[in-house]
Coordinates of C-alpha atoms (C1' of nucleotides) in Angstrom, one line a residue:
Chain V
X61 CA 55.9 53.4 -100.3
X62 CA 58.9 54.1 -102.8
X63 CA 58.1 55.7 -106.1
X64 CA 59.4 53.2 -108.1
X65 CA 58.5 49.6 -106.9
X66 CA 60.0 46.3 -107.4
X67 CA 56.6 45.1 -107.9
X68 CA 54.8 44.4 -111.3
X69 CA 52.3 47.4 -112.0
X70 CA 49.3 47.0 -114.8
X71 CA 46.9 49.3 -115.9
X72 CA 43.2 48.7 -115.6
X73 CA 40.8 49.2 -117.9
X74 CA 40.3 53.1 -117.4
X75 CA 44.2 53.4 -117.4
X76 CA 44.5 54.1 -113.6
X77 CA 47.7 52.3 -112.2
X78 CA 46.6 49.6 -110.3
X79 CA 48.7 47.3 -108.0
X80 CA 49.1 43.7 -108.6
X81 CA 47.5 42.0 -105.4
X82 CA 50.9 41.5 -103.8
X83 CA 51.4 38.1 -102.4
X84 CA 51.8 38.6 -98.4
X85 CA 51.7 34.6 -97.9
X86 CA 55.1 34.7 -96.3
X87 CA 54.4 37.4 -93.8
X88 CA 51.3 35.5 -93.0
X89 CA 52.9 31.9 -92.2
X90 CA 55.3 34.2 -90.2
X91 CA 52.6 35.3 -88.1
X92 CA 51.1 32.1 -87.9
X93 CA 54.8 30.4 -86.7
X94 CA 55.0 33.1 -84.2
X95 CA 51.4 32.5 -82.4
X96 CA 52.5 28.8 -82.6
X97 CA 55.4 29.3 -80.5
X98 CA 53.6 31.8 -78.2
X99 CA 50.8 29.6 -77.6
X100 CA 52.9 26.5 -77.1
X101 CA 55.3 28.0 -74.8
X102 CA 52.3 30.2 -73.1
X103 CA 50.5 27.2 -72.6
X104 CA 52.9 25.0 -71.2
X105 CA 54.0 27.6 -68.4
X106 CA 50.4 28.1 -67.6
X107 CA 50.0 24.4 -66.7
X108 CA 53.4 24.3 -64.9
X109 CA 52.3 27.3 -63.1
X110 CA 49.0 25.9 -62.0
X111 CA 50.1 22.3 -61.2
X112 CA 53.5 23.3 -59.4
X113 CA 51.9 26.5 -57.4
X114 CA 48.5 26.5 -58.1
X115 CA 48.5 30.0 -59.4
X116 CA 47.4 31.4 -62.9
X117 CA 49.7 32.8 -65.6
X118 CA 47.8 36.5 -65.4
X119 CA 48.7 36.4 -61.8
X120 CA 52.3 35.4 -62.0
X121 CA 52.6 37.9 -64.6
X122 CA 51.4 40.7 -62.6
X123 CA 53.5 39.7 -59.5
X124 CA 56.5 39.7 -62.1
X125 CA 56.0 43.3 -62.9
X126 CA 55.7 44.6 -58.9
X127 CA 58.9 42.5 -58.2
X128 CA 60.6 44.7 -60.7
X129 CA 59.5 48.1 -59.0
X130 CA 59.9 48.0 -55.1
X131 CA 58.3 51.2 -54.6
X132 CA 55.1 49.7 -56.3
X133 CA 53.4 50.8 -59.6
X134 CA 50.1 52.6 -60.5
X135 CA 47.1 50.5 -62.0
X136 CA 48.1 52.2 -65.2
X137 CA 52.0 51.7 -65.4
X138 CA 51.1 47.9 -64.9
X139 CA 47.9 48.0 -67.4
X140 CA 50.1 49.6 -69.9
X141 CA 53.3 47.2 -69.3
X142 CA 51.1 44.2 -69.5
X143 CA 49.3 45.5 -72.5
X144 CA 45.8 44.5 -71.1
X145 CA 42.8 46.5 -70.5
X146 CA 42.6 48.7 -67.6
X147 CA 39.4 46.8 -66.2
X148 CA 41.6 43.7 -66.7
X149 CA 44.2 44.6 -64.1
X150 CA 41.2 45.9 -61.6
X151 CA 39.8 42.7 -61.6
X152 CA 43.4 40.8 -61.1
X153 CA 44.3 43.0 -58.4
X154 CA 41.1 42.5 -56.6
X155 CA 42.0 38.9 -56.2
X156 CA 45.6 39.4 -55.3
X157 CA 45.0 41.8 -52.8
X158 CA 42.2 39.5 -51.3
X159 CA 44.9 36.4 -51.1
X160 CA 47.3 38.5 -49.2
X161 CA 50.0 38.7 -52.3
X162 CA 49.3 42.6 -52.8
X163 CA 48.9 45.8 -51.5
X164 CA 46.8 48.4 -52.3
X165 CA 46.4 52.1 -51.5
X166 CA 45.3 55.4 -52.6
X167 CA 48.5 58.1 -53.7
X168 CA 48.5 60.3 -50.9
X169 CA 49.2 63.2 -53.8
X170 CA 46.8 62.4 -56.1
X171 CA 43.6 60.5 -55.0
X172 CA 42.8 59.3 -58.7
X173 CA 45.9 56.9 -58.2
X174 CA 45.8 53.6 -56.7
X175 CA 49.5 52.3 -55.8
X176 CA 50.1 48.5 -55.8
X177 CA 52.9 46.6 -54.5
X178 CA 54.0 43.1 -53.3
X179 CA 53.6 42.2 -49.5
X180 CA 56.0 40.1 -47.8
X181 CA 54.4 37.1 -48.5
X182 CA 54.0 37.9 -52.2
X183 CA 57.3 38.7 -52.8
X184 CA 58.6 35.5 -51.2
X185 CA 56.1 33.5 -53.2
X186 CA 57.1 35.2 -56.6
X187 CA 60.8 34.8 -56.0
X188 CA 60.1 31.1 -55.4
X189 CA 58.0 30.5 -58.4
X190 CA 60.0 32.6 -60.3
X191 CA 63.1 30.8 -60.0
X192 CA 61.6 27.6 -61.2
X193 CA 60.1 29.4 -63.9
X194 CA 63.2 30.4 -65.5
X195 CA 64.4 26.7 -65.3
X196 CA 61.3 26.1 -67.6
X197 CA 62.0 28.9 -70.1
X198 CA 65.7 27.7 -70.4
X199 CA 64.2 24.1 -71.2
X200 CA 61.5 25.2 -73.5
X201 CA 64.5 27.1 -75.4
X202 CA 67.0 24.6 -74.9
X203 CA 67.8 23.7 -78.5
X204 CA 68.3 27.6 -79.3
X205 CA 72.0 28.1 -79.4
X206 CA 73.3 31.4 -77.8
X207 CA 73.9 32.7 -81.5
X208 CA 70.4 31.7 -82.4
X209 CA 68.9 33.5 -79.1
X210 CA 70.8 36.5 -79.9
X211 CA 69.6 36.6 -83.4
X212 CA 65.9 36.1 -82.4
X213 CA 66.3 38.7 -80.1
X214 CA 67.8 41.3 -83.0
X215 CA 64.8 40.1 -85.6
X216 CA 62.1 40.1 -82.8
X217 CA 63.3 43.6 -81.9
X218 CA 62.8 44.7 -85.5
X219 CA 59.6 43.1 -85.9
X220 CA 58.2 45.0 -82.1
X221 CA 59.4 48.0 -83.9
X222 CA 57.8 47.6 -87.2
X223 CA 54.4 46.6 -85.5
X224 CA 54.6 49.3 -83.3
X225 CA 54.9 51.8 -86.2
X226 CA 52.0 50.2 -87.9
X227 CA 49.9 50.3 -85.2
X228 CA 50.9 53.9 -84.6
X229 CA 49.9 54.7 -88.3
X230 CA 46.9 53.5 -88.1
X231 CA 45.8 55.4 -84.9
X232 CA 47.2 58.8 -86.2
Chain X
X85 CA 73.5 17.4 -71.3
X86 CA 77.1 16.4 -72.6
X87 CA 79.4 14.9 -70.3
X88 CA 81.9 17.7 -70.8
X89 CA 80.0 20.9 -70.3
X90 CA 81.2 24.5 -71.0
X91 CA 79.6 25.5 -67.6
X92 CA 81.8 25.3 -64.5
X93 CA 80.9 22.9 -62.2
X94 CA 81.4 22.5 -58.4
X95 CA 81.2 20.0 -55.8
X96 CA 78.8 20.2 -53.0
X97 CA 79.8 19.2 -49.5
X98 CA 79.2 15.7 -50.1
X99 CA 81.2 15.4 -53.3
X100 CA 78.2 15.3 -55.6
X101 CA 78.5 17.0 -58.6
X102 CA 76.2 19.8 -58.7
X103 CA 75.9 22.8 -61.5
X104 CA 76.3 26.4 -60.6
X105 CA 72.8 28.0 -61.1
X106 CA 73.0 28.8 -64.6
X107 CA 72.1 32.2 -66.0
X108 CA 69.2 31.7 -68.1
X109 CA 68.4 35.6 -68.1
X110 CA 68.8 35.7 -72.1
X111 CA 66.0 33.2 -72.6
X112 CA 63.9 34.8 -70.2
X113 CA 64.5 37.9 -72.3
X114 CA 63.9 36.2 -75.5
X115 CA 60.4 34.7 -74.1
X116 CA 59.2 38.1 -73.4
X117 CA 59.9 39.6 -76.3
X118 CA 58.6 37.1 -78.0
X119 CA 55.1 37.4 -76.3
X120 CA 55.5 41.2 -76.7
X121 CA 55.4 41.0 -80.2
X122 CA 52.6 38.2 -80.4
X123 CA 50.6 40.4 -78.0
X124 CA 51.1 43.7 -80.0
X125 CA 50.1 42.0 -83.3
X126 CA 47.2 40.1 -81.9
X127 CA 45.8 43.1 -80.3
X128 CA 45.9 44.9 -83.7
X129 CA 44.4 42.3 -85.5
X130 CA 41.6 41.6 -82.6
X131 CA 40.9 45.9 -82.8
X132 CA 40.8 46.0 -86.9
X133 CA 38.7 42.9 -87.1
X134 CA 36.4 44.2 -85.0
X135 CA 36.0 47.5 -86.3
X136 CA 35.8 46.6 -89.9
X137 CA 33.9 43.7 -89.6
X138 CA 32.3 43.2 -86.0
X139 CA 33.8 39.9 -85.4
X140 CA 36.0 38.4 -82.6
X141 CA 39.5 37.2 -83.3
X142 CA 38.5 33.8 -82.0
X143 CA 35.7 33.3 -84.7
X144 CA 38.2 34.7 -87.5
X145 CA 40.7 31.8 -86.3
X146 CA 38.0 29.1 -86.3
X147 CA 36.8 30.1 -89.7
X148 CA 40.2 30.3 -90.9
X149 CA 40.8 26.6 -89.9
X150 CA 37.6 25.5 -92.0
X151 CA 38.3 27.4 -95.1
X152 CA 41.3 25.2 -95.3
X153 CA 39.0 22.1 -95.0
X154 CA 36.3 22.0 -97.7
X155 CA 35.2 18.6 -96.4
X156 CA 34.8 20.1 -92.6
X157 CA 36.4 19.0 -89.6
X158 CA 35.7 17.4 -86.6
X159 CA 35.8 19.6 -83.3
X160 CA 38.8 17.5 -82.0
X161 CA 40.8 18.2 -85.5
X162 CA 39.7 21.9 -84.7
X163 CA 40.5 21.9 -81.0
X164 CA 43.7 20.8 -81.9
X165 CA 45.0 23.0 -84.7
X166 CA 44.0 25.9 -82.8
X167 CA 45.7 24.5 -79.8
X168 CA 42.5 25.4 -77.4
X169 CA 40.7 23.4 -75.0
X170 CA 37.6 21.3 -76.4
X171 CA 35.0 23.0 -74.4
X172 CA 36.4 26.4 -76.0
X173 CA 35.6 25.2 -79.4
X174 CA 32.2 23.7 -78.4
X175 CA 31.2 27.1 -77.3
X176 CA 32.6 28.8 -80.4
X177 CA 31.2 26.7 -83.0
X178 CA 27.7 27.2 -80.9
X179 CA 27.6 30.9 -81.7
X180 CA 28.8 30.5 -85.3
X181 CA 26.2 27.9 -86.1
X182 CA 24.0 30.4 -84.4
X183 CA 24.9 33.5 -86.8
X184 CA 24.6 30.9 -89.6
X185 CA 28.4 30.8 -90.8
X186 CA 29.0 27.2 -89.7
X187 CA 26.9 24.0 -90.3
X188 CA 27.6 21.3 -88.0
X189 CA 26.1 17.9 -88.4
X190 CA 26.8 14.3 -86.4
X191 CA 29.0 12.0 -88.3
X192 CA 27.2 9.0 -90.2
X193 CA 30.1 6.3 -89.3
X194 CA 30.7 7.6 -85.8
X195 CA 28.1 9.1 -83.4
X196 CA 30.6 10.7 -81.5
X197 CA 31.8 13.0 -84.1
X198 CA 30.7 16.1 -85.1
X199 CA 31.5 17.7 -88.6
X200 CA 31.5 21.1 -88.9
X201 CA 32.0 23.2 -92.2
X202 CA 31.7 26.7 -93.4
X203 CA 28.1 27.6 -95.0
X204 CA 28.1 29.7 -98.1
X205 CA 27.8 32.7 -96.0
X206 CA 30.6 31.5 -93.7
X207 CA 32.8 31.1 -96.4
X208 CA 31.8 34.2 -98.5
X209 CA 32.4 36.6 -95.3
X210 CA 35.5 35.1 -94.1
X211 CA 37.1 35.2 -97.7
X212 CA 36.1 38.8 -97.5
X213 CA 37.8 39.3 -94.1
X214 CA 40.7 37.1 -94.8
X215 CA 41.8 39.3 -97.9
X216 CA 41.9 42.8 -95.9
X217 CA 43.4 40.5 -92.8
X218 CA 46.6 39.8 -95.0
X219 CA 47.2 43.3 -96.0
X220 CA 47.2 44.1 -92.0
X221 CA 49.6 41.8 -91.6
X222 CA 52.0 42.9 -94.7
X223 CA 51.8 46.3 -92.8
X224 CA 52.6 45.1 -89.3
X225 CA 55.5 43.0 -90.5
X226 CA 56.3 45.9 -93.5
X227 CA 59.9 46.7 -92.2
X228 CA 61.3 43.0 -92.0
X229 CA 63.3 42.4 -95.3
X230 CA 62.5 39.1 -96.9
X231 CA 65.8 37.9 -95.6
X232 CA 64.6 38.9 -92.3
X233 CA 61.3 36.7 -93.0
X234 CA 63.1 33.8 -93.8
X235 CA 65.7 34.0 -91.2
X236 CA 62.7 34.5 -88.6
X237 CA 60.9 31.5 -90.1
X238 CA 63.9 29.2 -89.7
X239 CA 64.6 30.3 -86.3
X240 CA 61.0 30.3 -85.0
X241 CA 60.5 26.5 -86.3
X242 CA 63.5 25.5 -84.6
X243 CA 62.2 27.3 -81.1
X244 CA 58.7 25.4 -82.0
X245 CA 60.6 22.0 -82.3
X246 CA 62.6 22.8 -78.9
X247 CA 59.3 23.9 -77.4
X248 CA 57.6 20.7 -78.5
X249 CA 60.1 18.5 -77.5
X250 CA 60.7 20.1 -73.8
X251 CA 56.9 19.8 -73.7
X252 CA 56.6 15.9 -74.5
X253 CA 59.6 15.7 -72.1
X254 CA 57.4 16.7 -69.5
X255 CA 54.3 14.7 -70.5
X256 CA 56.2 11.6 -70.3
Chain A
dC226 C1' 31.0 -11.3 -76.0
dC227 C1' 31.8 -8.2 -72.9
dA228 C1' 33.9 -5.3 -69.5
dA229 C1' 37.5 -2.1 -69.7
dA230 C1' 39.8 1.5 -71.8
dT231 C1' 39.8 4.9 -75.3
dT232 C1' 37.8 8.5 -77.6
dG233 C1' 35.0 12.7 -79.0
dT234 C1' 32.1 16.2 -77.0
dT235 C1' 29.5 18.8 -73.6
dT236 C1' 29.0 20.7 -69.2
dT237 C1' 30.6 23.0 -64.8
dA238 C1' 32.8 26.7 -62.2
dA239 C1' 35.8 30.0 -61.8
dG240 C1' 38.7 33.1 -64.1
dC241 C1' 40.3 36.1 -67.6
dC242 C1' 39.9 39.7 -71.2
dT243 C1' 38.0 43.5 -74.0
dA244 C1' 35.4 47.5 -75.1
dA245 C1' 32.7 51.4 -73.8
dA246 C1' 30.3 53.8 -70.5
dA247 C1' 30.0 55.7 -65.7
dT248 C1' 32.6 58.0 -62.0
dG249 C1' 35.7 61.0 -59.5
dT250 C1' 39.9 63.8 -59.4
dT251 C1' 43.5 67.0 -61.2
dT252 C1' 45.1 70.0 -64.6
dC253 C1' 44.7 73.7 -68.1
dC254 C1' 43.7 77.7 -69.3
dC255 C1' 40.8 81.7 -69.9
Chain L
dG70 C1' 37.8 80.9 -59.7
dG71 C1' 35.5 78.0 -62.5
dG72 C1' 34.3 75.3 -66.7
dA73 C1' 36.8 71.9 -69.9
dA74 C1' 39.7 68.9 -70.8
dA75 C1' 42.4 64.9 -69.7
dC76 C1' 43.3 61.3 -66.4
dA77 C1' 43.1 57.0 -63.5
dT78 C1' 40.4 54.0 -61.9
dT79 C1' 36.0 50.9 -61.8
dT80 C1' 31.7 48.9 -63.6
dT81 C1' 28.9 46.7 -67.0
dA82 C1' 27.9 43.2 -70.4
dG83 C1' 29.3 40.1 -73.1
dG84 C1' 32.6 36.6 -74.8
dC85 C1' 36.7 33.9 -74.3
dT86 C1' 39.5 30.3 -71.7
dT87 C1' 40.7 26.6 -68.8
dA88 C1' 40.6 22.2 -66.5
dA89 C1' 38.0 18.7 -64.9
dA90 C1' 34.2 16.2 -64.9
dA91 C1' 30.5 14.0 -66.9
dC92 C1' 28.6 11.7 -70.7
dA93 C1' 28.5 8.9 -74.8
dA94 C1' 29.8 6.1 -78.5
dT95 C1' 33.5 3.1 -79.9
dT96 C1' 37.5 0.1 -80.1
dT97 C1' 40.4 -3.6 -78.0
dG98 C1' 41.9 -7.6 -75.3
dG99 C1' 40.6 -11.1 -73.0

DNA sequence: CCAAATTGTTTTAAGCCTAAAATGTTTCCC
DNA sequence: GGGAAACATTTTAGGCTTAAAACAATTTGG
């Protein structure tokens, strides 16, 4: 916080500098709107995935990560990328291996590590779903101009950095 | 779609106008970034609520809805506002009634309807949590200027409208 | 008036998700 | 080499979430 703040300050009865309770209503509203947008899109995508392909969103997301990694990923990698807990990934992978979409093997160099890959079936099904998925997203964001999209990308990058910094601050 | 599109078109072998497979990679990236921001903030808030108040995020969210409605809300209202399923609300309410934070009664004019309210305890606890919650949000968004916030609000409003329109299109 | 449609809620079955503890493996470093 | 720390994963317990079906009450239209 800067030494001199724009905010008015006041002195309490014991002459100790105390901040006025700042108004963060705008940030709160922003957060709620962000959440609304995400929930809306997510719900829509979830429903369409289920109806068209009888697949859940988390499974689709996991397969999307693996599609970008032809050599496979460790469970930890997936967990970090998807920003979900380790145990969650364990369960998801279990079901996707069961259904024949994933291949799981223990790393030869480090027996702690499980490496997972899409199977041929898994990759084929994912590609089919992803193509359609992309059109859904395009449709959901259809009213945004290319400029809107660029501007949102920029501002959300800033938002992400801000939130990461705040989270790191707390963890330290 | 406008009669004359900026996109190049081509004719297929049967002379029927066919769109080139359009590139929606930008929208896709935007969606992923939006999701990342939300997941980041949500995870941070979830963790802090648990650590500081031993309360879950869904319970906090439900209480937030009720705090804005002194006369109570029906379960359907809550479900719509929170954009979650009916059954989900039933379970949440059950636990919050159990813990003494909520009061639930059947409407006198329509015996299908359940009206829920915050109890005195529920309201007091919520207010205490909400005050701190607001500072967390402010901190998470601290690097955004007031102008950034305004601009994001505007663009997300547009995003929300676009997504709602798309969802309505599909439902019809 | 009454059957049909609608509305509000709960139940069910299955899956998702988290935090924390437990387990097994590797690395570090003395 | 060997114990401690770090790491990767799984397990556990509890709660959240959804879609769909079931149930109950009200409204609607003949």
